[in-house]
XYZ file of C-alpha atoms in Angstrom:
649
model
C 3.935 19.360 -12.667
C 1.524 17.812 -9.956
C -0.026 20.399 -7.749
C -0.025 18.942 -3.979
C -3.419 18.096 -2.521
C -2.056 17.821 0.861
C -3.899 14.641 1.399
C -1.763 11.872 2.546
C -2.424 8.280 2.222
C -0.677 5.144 2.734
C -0.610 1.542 3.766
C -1.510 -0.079 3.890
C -1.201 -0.336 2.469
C -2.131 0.415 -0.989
C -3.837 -2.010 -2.495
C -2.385 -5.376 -3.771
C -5.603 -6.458 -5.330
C -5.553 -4.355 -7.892
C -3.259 -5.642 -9.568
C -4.833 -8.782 -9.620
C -8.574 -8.378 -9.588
C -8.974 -4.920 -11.468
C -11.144 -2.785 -10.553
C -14.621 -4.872 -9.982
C -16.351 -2.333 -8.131
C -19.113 -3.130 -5.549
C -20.519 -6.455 -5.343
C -24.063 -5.526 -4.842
C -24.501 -4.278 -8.423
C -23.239 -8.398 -9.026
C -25.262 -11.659 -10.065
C -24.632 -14.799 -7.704
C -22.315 -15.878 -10.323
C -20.100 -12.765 -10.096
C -20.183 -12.512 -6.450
C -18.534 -16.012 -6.140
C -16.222 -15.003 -8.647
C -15.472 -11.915 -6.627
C -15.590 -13.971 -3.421
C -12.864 -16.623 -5.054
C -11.005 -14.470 -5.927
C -10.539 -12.293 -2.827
C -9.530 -15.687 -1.369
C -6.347 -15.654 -3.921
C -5.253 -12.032 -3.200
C -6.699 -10.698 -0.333
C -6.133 -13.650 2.123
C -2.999 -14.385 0.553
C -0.970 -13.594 4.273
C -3.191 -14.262 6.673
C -3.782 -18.023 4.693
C -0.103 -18.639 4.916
C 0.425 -17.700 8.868
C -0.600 -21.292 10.056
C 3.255 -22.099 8.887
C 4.682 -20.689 11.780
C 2.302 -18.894 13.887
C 1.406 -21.651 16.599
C 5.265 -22.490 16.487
C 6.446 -19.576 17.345
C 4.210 -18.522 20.197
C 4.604 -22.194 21.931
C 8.028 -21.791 21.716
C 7.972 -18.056 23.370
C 6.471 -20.179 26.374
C 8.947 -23.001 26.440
C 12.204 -20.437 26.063
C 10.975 -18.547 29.058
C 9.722 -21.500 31.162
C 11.042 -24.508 30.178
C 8.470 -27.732 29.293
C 5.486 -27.286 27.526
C 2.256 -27.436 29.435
C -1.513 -28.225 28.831
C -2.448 -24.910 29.679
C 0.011 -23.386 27.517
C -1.468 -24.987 24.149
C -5.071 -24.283 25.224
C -4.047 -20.427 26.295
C -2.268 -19.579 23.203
C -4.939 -21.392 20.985
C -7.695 -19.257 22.346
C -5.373 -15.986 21.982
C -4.797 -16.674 18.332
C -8.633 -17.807 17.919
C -9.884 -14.659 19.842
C -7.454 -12.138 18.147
C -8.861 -13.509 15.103
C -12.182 -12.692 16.118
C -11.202 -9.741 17.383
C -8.530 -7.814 14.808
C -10.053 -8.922 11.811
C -13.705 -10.215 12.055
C -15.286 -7.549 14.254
C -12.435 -4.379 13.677
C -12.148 -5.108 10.007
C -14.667 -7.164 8.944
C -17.682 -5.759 10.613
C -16.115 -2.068 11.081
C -13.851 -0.622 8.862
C -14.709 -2.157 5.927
C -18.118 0.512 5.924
C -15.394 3.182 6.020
C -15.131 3.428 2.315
C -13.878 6.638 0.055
C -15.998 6.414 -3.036
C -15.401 2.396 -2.674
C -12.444 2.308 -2.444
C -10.356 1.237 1.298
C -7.408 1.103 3.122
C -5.328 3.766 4.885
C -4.991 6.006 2.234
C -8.884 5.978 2.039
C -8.808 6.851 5.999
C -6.662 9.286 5.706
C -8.752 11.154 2.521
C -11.914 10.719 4.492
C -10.256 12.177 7.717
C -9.086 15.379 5.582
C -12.213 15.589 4.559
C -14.219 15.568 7.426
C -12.044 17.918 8.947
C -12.593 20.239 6.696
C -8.986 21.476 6.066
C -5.144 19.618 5.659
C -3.898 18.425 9.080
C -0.466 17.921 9.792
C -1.709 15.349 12.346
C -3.047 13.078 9.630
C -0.256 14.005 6.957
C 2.200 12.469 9.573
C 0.230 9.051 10.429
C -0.251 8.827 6.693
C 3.510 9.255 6.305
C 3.994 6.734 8.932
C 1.462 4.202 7.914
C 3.071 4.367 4.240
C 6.805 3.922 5.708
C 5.437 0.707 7.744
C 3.814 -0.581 4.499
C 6.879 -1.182 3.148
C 8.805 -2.555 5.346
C 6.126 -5.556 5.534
C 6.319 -5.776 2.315
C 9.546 -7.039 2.572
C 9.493 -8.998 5.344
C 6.150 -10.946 4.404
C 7.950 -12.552 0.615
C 10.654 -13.271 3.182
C 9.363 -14.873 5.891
C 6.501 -16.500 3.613
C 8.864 -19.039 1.354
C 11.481 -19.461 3.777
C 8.862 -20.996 6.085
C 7.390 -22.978 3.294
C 10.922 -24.148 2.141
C 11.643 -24.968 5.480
C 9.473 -27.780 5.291
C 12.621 -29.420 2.963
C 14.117 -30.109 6.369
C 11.393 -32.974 6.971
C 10.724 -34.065 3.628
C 14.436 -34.647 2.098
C 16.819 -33.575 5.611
C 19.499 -34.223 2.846
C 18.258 -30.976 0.949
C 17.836 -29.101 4.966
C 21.692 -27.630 4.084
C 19.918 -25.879 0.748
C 16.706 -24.476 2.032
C 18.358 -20.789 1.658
C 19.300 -20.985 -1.623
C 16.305 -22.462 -2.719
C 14.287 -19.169 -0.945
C 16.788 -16.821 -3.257
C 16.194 -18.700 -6.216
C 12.458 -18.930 -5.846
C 12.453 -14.927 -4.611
C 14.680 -13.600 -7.425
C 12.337 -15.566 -9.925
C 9.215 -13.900 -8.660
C 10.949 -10.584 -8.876
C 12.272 -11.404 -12.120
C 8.910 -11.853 -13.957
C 7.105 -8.775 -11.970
C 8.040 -6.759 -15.284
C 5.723 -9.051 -17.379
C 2.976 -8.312 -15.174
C 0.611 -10.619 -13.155
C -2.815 -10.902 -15.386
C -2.655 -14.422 -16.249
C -1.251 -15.944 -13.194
C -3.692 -13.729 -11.140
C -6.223 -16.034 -12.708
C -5.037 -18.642 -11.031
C -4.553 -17.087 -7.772
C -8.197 -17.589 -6.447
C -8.197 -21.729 -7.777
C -5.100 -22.164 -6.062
C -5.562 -20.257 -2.555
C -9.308 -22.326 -2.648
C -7.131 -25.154 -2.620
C -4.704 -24.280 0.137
C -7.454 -23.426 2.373
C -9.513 -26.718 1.597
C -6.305 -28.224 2.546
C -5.516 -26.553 5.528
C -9.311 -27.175 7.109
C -8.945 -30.752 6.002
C -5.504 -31.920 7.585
C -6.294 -29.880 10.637
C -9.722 -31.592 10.659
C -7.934 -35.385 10.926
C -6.197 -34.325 13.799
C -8.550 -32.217 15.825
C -9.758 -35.002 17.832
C -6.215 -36.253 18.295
C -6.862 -34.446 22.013
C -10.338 -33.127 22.339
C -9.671 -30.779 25.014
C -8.226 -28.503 22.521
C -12.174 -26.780 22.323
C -11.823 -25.440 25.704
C -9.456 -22.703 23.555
C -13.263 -21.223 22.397
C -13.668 -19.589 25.676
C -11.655 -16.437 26.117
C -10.843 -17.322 29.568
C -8.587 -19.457 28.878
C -6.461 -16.829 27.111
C -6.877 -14.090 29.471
C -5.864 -16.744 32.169
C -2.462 -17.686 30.303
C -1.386 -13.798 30.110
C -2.052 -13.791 33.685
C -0.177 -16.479 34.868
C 2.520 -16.079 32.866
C 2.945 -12.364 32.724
C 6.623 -12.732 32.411
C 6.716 -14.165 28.930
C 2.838 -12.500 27.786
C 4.314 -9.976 25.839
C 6.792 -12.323 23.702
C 4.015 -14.528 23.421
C 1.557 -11.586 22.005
C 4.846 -11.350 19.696
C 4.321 -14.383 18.400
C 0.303 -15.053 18.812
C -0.004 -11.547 16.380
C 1.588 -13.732 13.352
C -1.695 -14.690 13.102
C -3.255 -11.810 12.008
C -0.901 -10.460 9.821
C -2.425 -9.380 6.285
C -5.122 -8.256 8.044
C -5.305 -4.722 6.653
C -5.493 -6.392 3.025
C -9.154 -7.034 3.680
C -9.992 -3.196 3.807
C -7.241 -2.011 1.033
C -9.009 -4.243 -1.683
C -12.401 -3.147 -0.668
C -12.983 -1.362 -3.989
C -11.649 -4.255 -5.922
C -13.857 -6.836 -4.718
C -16.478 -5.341 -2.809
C -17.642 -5.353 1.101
C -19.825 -8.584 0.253
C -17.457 -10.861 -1.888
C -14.569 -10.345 0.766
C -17.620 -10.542 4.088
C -18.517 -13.716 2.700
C -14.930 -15.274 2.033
C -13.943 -14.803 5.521
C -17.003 -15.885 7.258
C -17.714 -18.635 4.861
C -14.744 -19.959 3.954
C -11.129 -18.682 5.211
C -11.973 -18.183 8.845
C -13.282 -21.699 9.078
C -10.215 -23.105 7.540
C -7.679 -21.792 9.644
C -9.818 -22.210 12.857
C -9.835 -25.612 12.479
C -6.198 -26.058 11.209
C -4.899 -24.276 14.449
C -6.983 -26.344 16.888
C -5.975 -29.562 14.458
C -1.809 -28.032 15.278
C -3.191 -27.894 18.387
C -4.887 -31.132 19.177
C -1.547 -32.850 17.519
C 1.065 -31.270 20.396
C -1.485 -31.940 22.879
C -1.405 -35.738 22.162
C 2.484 -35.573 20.661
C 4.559 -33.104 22.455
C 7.485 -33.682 20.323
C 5.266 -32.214 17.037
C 6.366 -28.572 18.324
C 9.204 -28.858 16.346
C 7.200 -28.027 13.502
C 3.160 -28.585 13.814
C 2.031 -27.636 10.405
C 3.813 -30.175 8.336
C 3.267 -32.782 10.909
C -0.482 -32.569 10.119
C 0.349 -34.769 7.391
C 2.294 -38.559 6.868
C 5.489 -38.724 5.611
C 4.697 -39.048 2.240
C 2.435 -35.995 2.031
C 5.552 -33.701 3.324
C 7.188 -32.815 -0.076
C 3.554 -32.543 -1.472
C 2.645 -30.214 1.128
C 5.753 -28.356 0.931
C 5.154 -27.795 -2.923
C 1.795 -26.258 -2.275
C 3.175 -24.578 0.723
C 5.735 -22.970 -1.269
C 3.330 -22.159 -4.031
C 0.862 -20.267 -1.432
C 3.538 -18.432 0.162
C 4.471 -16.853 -3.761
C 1.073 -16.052 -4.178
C 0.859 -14.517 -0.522
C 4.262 -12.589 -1.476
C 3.213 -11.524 -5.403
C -0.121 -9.571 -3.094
C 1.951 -7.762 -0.892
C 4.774 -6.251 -3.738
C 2.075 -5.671 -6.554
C 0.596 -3.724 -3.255
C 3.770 -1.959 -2.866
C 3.463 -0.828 -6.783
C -0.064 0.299 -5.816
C 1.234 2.319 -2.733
C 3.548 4.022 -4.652
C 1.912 5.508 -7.750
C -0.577 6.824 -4.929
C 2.493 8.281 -2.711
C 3.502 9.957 -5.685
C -0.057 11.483 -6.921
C -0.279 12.648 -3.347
C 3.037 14.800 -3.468
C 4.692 12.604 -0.849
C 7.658 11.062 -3.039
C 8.860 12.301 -6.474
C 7.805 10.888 -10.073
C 9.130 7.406 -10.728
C 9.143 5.391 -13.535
C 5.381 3.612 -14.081
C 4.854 1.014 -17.009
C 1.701 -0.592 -17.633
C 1.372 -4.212 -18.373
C -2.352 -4.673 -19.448
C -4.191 -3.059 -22.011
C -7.190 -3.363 -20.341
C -6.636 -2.925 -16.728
C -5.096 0.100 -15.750
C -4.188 -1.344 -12.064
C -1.735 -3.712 -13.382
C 1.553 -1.637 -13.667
C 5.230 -1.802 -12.448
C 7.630 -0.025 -11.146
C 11.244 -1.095 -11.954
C 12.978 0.986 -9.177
C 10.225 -0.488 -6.277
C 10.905 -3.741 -7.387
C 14.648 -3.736 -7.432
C 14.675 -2.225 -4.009
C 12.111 -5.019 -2.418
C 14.569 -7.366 -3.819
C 17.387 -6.184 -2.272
C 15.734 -5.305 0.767
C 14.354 -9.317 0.724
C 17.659 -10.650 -0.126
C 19.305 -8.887 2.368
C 16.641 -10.099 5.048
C 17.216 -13.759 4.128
C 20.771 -14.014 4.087
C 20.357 -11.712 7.301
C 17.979 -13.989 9.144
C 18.424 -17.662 7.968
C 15.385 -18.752 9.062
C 11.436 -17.914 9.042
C 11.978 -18.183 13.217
C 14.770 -15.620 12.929
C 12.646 -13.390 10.790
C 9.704 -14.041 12.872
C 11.276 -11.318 15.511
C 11.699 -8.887 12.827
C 8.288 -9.117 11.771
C 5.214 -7.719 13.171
C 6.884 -4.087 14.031
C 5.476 -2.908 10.563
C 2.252 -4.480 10.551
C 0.721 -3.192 13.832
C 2.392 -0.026 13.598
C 0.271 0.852 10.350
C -2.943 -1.209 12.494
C -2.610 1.324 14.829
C -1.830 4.302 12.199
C -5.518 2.497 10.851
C -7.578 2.682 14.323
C -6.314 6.480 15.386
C -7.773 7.369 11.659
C -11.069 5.597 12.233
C -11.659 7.597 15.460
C -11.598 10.956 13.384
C -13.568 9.172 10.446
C -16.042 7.962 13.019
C -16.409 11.085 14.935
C -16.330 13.684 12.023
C -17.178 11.599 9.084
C -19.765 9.687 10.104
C -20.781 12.671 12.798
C -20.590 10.572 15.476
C -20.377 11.381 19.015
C -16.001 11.694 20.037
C -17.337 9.880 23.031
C -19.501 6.824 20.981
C -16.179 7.179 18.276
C -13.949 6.692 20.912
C -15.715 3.855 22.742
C -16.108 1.567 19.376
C -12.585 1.981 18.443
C -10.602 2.161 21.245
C -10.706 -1.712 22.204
C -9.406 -2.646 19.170
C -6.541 -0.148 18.914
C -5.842 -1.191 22.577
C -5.370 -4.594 21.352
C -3.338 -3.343 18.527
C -1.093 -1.084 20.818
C -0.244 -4.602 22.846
C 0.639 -6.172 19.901
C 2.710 -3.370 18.754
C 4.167 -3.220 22.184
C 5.000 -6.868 22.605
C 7.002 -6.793 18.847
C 8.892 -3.799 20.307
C 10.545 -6.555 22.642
C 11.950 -8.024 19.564
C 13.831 -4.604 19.125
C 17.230 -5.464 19.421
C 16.685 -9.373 18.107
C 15.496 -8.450 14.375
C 12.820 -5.803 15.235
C 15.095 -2.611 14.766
C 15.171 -4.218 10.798
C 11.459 -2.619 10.105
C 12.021 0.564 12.623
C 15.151 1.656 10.875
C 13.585 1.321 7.287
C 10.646 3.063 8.212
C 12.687 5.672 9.849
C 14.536 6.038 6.739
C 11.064 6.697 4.333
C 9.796 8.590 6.357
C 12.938 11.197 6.194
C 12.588 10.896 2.298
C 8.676 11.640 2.165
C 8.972 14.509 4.553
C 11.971 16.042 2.925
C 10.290 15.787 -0.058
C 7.096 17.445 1.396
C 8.707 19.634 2.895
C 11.391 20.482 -0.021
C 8.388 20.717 -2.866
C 6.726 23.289 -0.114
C 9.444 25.652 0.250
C 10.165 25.456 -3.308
C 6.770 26.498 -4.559
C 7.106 29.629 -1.678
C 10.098 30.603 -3.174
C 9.390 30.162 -6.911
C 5.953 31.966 -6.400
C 7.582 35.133 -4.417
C 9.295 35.913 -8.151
C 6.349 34.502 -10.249
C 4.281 36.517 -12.508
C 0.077 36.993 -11.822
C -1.134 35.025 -15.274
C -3.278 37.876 -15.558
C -1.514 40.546 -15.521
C 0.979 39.119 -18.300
C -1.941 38.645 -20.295
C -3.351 42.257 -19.731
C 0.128 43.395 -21.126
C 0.229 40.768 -24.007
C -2.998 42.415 -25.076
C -1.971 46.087 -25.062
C 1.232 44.680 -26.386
C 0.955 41.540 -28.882
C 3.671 39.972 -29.706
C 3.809 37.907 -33.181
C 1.177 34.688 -32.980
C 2.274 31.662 -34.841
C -0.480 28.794 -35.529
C -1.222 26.208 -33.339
C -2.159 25.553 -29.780
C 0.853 25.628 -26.875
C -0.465 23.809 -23.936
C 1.566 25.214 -20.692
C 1.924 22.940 -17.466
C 2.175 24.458 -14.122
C 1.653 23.827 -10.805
C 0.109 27.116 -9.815
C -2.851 28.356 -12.316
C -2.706 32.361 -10.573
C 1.119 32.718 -11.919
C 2.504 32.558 -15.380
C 4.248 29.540 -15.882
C 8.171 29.960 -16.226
C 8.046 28.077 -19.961
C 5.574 30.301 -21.194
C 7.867 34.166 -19.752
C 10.908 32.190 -21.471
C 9.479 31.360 -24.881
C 8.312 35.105 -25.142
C 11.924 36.527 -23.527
C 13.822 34.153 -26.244
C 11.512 33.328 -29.157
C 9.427 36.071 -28.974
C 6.149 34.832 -30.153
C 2.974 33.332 -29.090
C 0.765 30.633 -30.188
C -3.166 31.149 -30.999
C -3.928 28.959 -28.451
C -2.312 29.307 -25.430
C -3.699 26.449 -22.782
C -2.351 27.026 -19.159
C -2.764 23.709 -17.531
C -2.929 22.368 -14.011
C -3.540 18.849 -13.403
C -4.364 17.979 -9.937
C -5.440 15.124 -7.561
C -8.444 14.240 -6.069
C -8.952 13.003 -2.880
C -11.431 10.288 -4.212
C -10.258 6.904 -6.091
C -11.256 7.915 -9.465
C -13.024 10.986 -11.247
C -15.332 10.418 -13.900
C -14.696 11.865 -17.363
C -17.931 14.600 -16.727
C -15.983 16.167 -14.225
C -12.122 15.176 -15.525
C -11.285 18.999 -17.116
C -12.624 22.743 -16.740
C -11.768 24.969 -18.951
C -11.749 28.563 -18.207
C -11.290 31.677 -20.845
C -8.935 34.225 -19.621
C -8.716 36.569 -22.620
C -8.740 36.218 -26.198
C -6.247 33.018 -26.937
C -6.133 32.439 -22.839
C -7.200 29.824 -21.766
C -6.752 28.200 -18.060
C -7.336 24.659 -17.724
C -7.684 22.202 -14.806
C -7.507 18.689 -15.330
C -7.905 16.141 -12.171
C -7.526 12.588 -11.674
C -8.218 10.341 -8.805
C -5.486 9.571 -6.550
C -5.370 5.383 -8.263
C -5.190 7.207 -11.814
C -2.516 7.513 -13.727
C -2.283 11.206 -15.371
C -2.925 11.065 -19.121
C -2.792 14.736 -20.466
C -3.896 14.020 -23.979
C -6.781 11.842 -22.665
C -8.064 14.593 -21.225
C -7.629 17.001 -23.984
C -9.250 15.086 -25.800
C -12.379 15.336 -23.381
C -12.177 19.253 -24.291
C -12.726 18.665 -28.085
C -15.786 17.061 -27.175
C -17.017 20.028 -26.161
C -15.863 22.352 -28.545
C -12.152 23.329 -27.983
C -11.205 22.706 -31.672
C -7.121 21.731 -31.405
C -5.070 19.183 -33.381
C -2.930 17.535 -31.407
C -0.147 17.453 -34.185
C 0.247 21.034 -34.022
C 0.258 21.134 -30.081
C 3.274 21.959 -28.330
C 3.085 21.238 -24.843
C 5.957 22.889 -22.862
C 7.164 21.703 -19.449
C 9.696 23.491 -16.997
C 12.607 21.060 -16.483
C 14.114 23.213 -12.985
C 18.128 23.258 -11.793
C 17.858 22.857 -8.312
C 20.862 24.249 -6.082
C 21.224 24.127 -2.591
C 21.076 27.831 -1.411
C 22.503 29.650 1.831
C 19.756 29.961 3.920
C 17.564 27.443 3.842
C 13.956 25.910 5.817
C 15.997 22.836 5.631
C 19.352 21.589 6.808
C 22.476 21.300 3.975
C 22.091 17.375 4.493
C 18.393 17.495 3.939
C 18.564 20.080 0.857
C 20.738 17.579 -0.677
C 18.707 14.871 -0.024
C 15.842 16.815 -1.840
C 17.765 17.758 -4.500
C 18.988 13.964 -5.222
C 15.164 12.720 -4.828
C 14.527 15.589 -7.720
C 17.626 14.527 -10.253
C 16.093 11.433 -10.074
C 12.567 11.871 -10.445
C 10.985 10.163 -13.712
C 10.610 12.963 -16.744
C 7.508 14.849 -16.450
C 7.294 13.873 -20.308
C 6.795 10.154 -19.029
C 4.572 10.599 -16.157
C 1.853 12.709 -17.938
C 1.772 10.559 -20.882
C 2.814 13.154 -23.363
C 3.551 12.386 -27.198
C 7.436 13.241 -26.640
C 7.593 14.240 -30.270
C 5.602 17.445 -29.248
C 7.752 17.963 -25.919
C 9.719 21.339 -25.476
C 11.504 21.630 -22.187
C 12.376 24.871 -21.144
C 15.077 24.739 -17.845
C 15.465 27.412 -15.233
C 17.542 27.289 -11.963
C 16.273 27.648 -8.583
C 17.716 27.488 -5.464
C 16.256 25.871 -1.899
């Protein structure tokens, strides 16, 4: 059994490079040759989203204009090209970029680092930053689910100018293509992760180059550099501003994915990418969309694909299509990620984790995630029809954990980094204001696709409080008719019972109190091993742990011992592993004569409760269903005994 940490994390988003890159560490300890590697390759997973946002982005925020005022203007192209230039700038260059990516935890990022560092600056658990993580986890998923939706569609889409004839199929197609790349998420993603940096290089080469041919099409398009022109366009047309914000924020989406894979590819690989490389390419494919409406109006209908000649359409769709997979396969292996931490940080039960490398930890799966982003995709698609139609649903999620990201980097800021709450406060709040209008203007979306993400968040974050708060009030009651460890083993010493050989390891959540295995084996069987263990494992509010400082062992009495093992909150728990650290120094066991008994508990809903009857028996269905403790700790099953016990809450 996992003992709580009380830190919370989330989502952001978790971290979809792992699964990809493994864990590369820092890219100053890197030759040149390694950094571009690490630099390439943050182009194929972190920049996955973001890179595939020139699809519909422009589209949709031209078109917010043209529904609420009719004909397209001059000043409309120029206003919403220097919005979606400036956010870019803004939201991710300077906020991300510059900012948050210093905010590491051990070097690793993302919200669940900003909400470790925040606990720990404060000193103490917070139910303040237990909520936002909560919240920022909840939003994580619902984007991603929307992004391997919206993503292909809009790529697919592009059918409906290469072959019209096929315009009538472009939905099925999107199923097909999404139910294959769920399909082969159980063989895991090593070998086309490869590829993923090659192929994204490409994409953005391609995107700089056919916005380059057009971007003198209309040369007044470079007037969009000055932020004027934006600022002007919100003003004069302050009735439609916040559905255009709605739509200009499409360009920033995936964001956040340049500070959750800051452990996996370092501050400098991912600094360099953007700057170099992936900024440049999609500044000058906007202002190429841009240029192209200027001169031809009638490209509005769809100004990415008209970048290119006829013949280059089903070519461009093919790559487009391709991108958007790879854009999608970051954002659910980042889902995996998010989970396995949700679950080492106490806020949803065990589920089933397999492993599909050898050599990289990071790249695992999680059959009952992935069956529930399909259907939740699935449904989306045959919900929506269209990337336009799931453009309103989208964007809710996204800026909702942004903002979740900026209220954590005041208290980082201001107690982590002992800054000034004034100087913390003045740094970070132009960005989250900026956020907060982006969140506000998807909020108008609400009741045209936007409740989609809201309900679905509302929905996880019910099941990770109940199951806070349900695991809480269990341990209260359980521990009110627990035994102190030590006094049992003041009376087993005055008292012995018969010792058999071998060592009995006993897990347990709470190291003070006798574990409930280790009362019932005496009550029933009546003996004890020589070596009794009594073993908490435990999670750290840092990445990763190293082996030095993986186990303690402390003596209680004679054939006592209590143990602590921890892992990092990305680790997977592996008991024996960490046994096996304690033979190194000098606890002689054999692991074939080690018993290692677990408590499997009966939960029953009981009278009087903390919770209400429809949120006991939501508890009690998360814990049914919870993968075997046998499973999630890595234990040889052959040297498994189970010992049950009913409790009610």
């Amino acid at each position: 059994m996992v003992s709580d940490t009380k830190a919370s994390m989330l989502a952001g988003q978790g971290s979809s490079g792992e699964q990809a890159a493994g864990d590369m560490g820092q890219a100053g300890a890197h030759a040149p040759s390694s950094f571009f590697a690490l630099a390439l390759g943050s182009v194929g997973v972190v920049y996955g989203d973001i890179g595939t946002s020139p699809l519909y982005a422009l589209r949709e925020a031209v078109h917010a204009v043209a529904d609420g005022e009719g004909p397209i203007a001059r000043d409309t192209i120029i206003g919403v090209l220097s919005l979606i230039l400036w956010s870019l700038i803004l939201v991710v260059t300077i906020k991300y970029v510059v900012i948050l990516l210093r905010a590491d935890n051990k070097g690793e990022g993302g919200t669940l680092s900003l909400v470790a560092l925040a606990q720990r600056a404060m000193g103490r658990s917070h139910a303040l930053v237990l909520a936002l993580g909560i919240t920022g986890a909840a939003l994580f998923y619902g984007d991603s689910m929307l992004t391997p939706a919206i993503s292909v569609l809009s790529a697919v889409e592009g059918l409906k100018l290469a072959a019209p004839e096929l315009g009538g199929y472009v939905v099925p197609i999107t199923v097909a293509i999404l139910i294959a790349l769920f399909a082969v998420q159980s063989r895991g993603t090593g070998k086309v992760a490869a590829l993923f940096g090659p192929i994204m290089g490409l994409w953005f080469a391609v995107l700089a180059i056919t916005g380059l041919l057009h971007i003198m099409d209309d040369p007044g398009v470079f007037r969009a550099l000055w932020p004027h022109y934006g600022l002007m366009f919100l003003i004069n047309h302050s009735v439609v501003a916040l559905a255009v914000l709605g739509a200009v924020c499409l360009a920033v989406t995936g964001a956040e994915a340049l500070y959750a894979d800051l452990g996996h590819f370092g501050r400098g690989p991912i600094r360099a990418a953007w700057l170099c490389f992936v900024f440049p390419a999609l500044v000058l494919n906007y202002f190429g969309q841009g240029a192209l409406v200027l001169a031809h109006p009638e490209a509005i209908e769809n100004p990415f694909y008209r970048l290119v000649p006829d013949w280059g359409l089903l070519p461009l769709t093919i790559m487009a299509t391709i991108a958007t997979i790879i854009a999608s396969q970051a954002v659910i292996t980042g889902a995996f990620s998010l989970t396995r931490q949700a679950i080492q940080l106490g806020l949803l039960p065990r589920l089933e984790v397999r492993f599909t490398s050898a050599s990289h930890q990071g790249q695992i799966f999680l059959p009952r995630v992935n069956a529930m982003l399909l259907i939740g995709v699935l449904f989306l698609v045959a919900m929506f029809g269209s990337s336009s139609g799931l453009a309103h649903a989208y964007g809710i999620s996204v800026f909702g954990a942004m903002v979740v990201d900026g209220i954590l980097a005041i208290l980082v800021i201001w107690k982590g980094w002992r800054w000034s709450l004034a100087a913390a406060v003045l740094l970070i709040v132009p960005f989250l204001t900026i956020d907060i209008a982006f969140f506000s203007a998807n909020l108008l979306k609400l009741f045209s696709g936007g409740y989609v993400p809201v309900l679905l968040a509302s929905v996880l974050i019910v099941v990770m409080w109940t199951w806070v708060k349900g695991t809480a009030i269990l341990f209260a009651k359980t521990r009110k008719v627990d035994v102190p460890l030590v006094e049992l083993v003041e009376m087993l010493q005055k008292s012995p019972p018969h010792r058999i050989k071998g060592t009995a390891v006993f897990l347990t959540s709470d190291p003070e109190t006798a574990p409930s295995a280790l009362l019932h084996n005496l009550k029933h069987n009546k003996v004890l091993h020589e070596k009794n263990a009594i073993l908490t494992v435990k999670t750290a509010d840092v990445p990763r742990i190293n082996d030095e400082e993986r186990v303690n062992i402390e003596p209680i009495a004679d054939g006592f011992w209590r143990v602590e093992m921890t892992f990092g909150y990305m680790e997977m728990p592996n008991v024996p592993k960490g046994l096996a650290i304690l033979r190194k120094r000098g606890f002689k066991f054999d692991i074939m004569s080690t018993s290692f008994f677990l408590s499997r508990r009966s939960i029953r809903p009981a009278a009087q409760s903390g919770m209400p009857m429809w949120q006991d028996r939501l508890f009690i269905s998360l814990a049914k269903n919870a993968n075997d403790a046998t499973d999630f700790f890595q234990i040889p099953t052959g040297r498994v005994v189970e010992v049950g016990t009913q409790v009610t809450v």
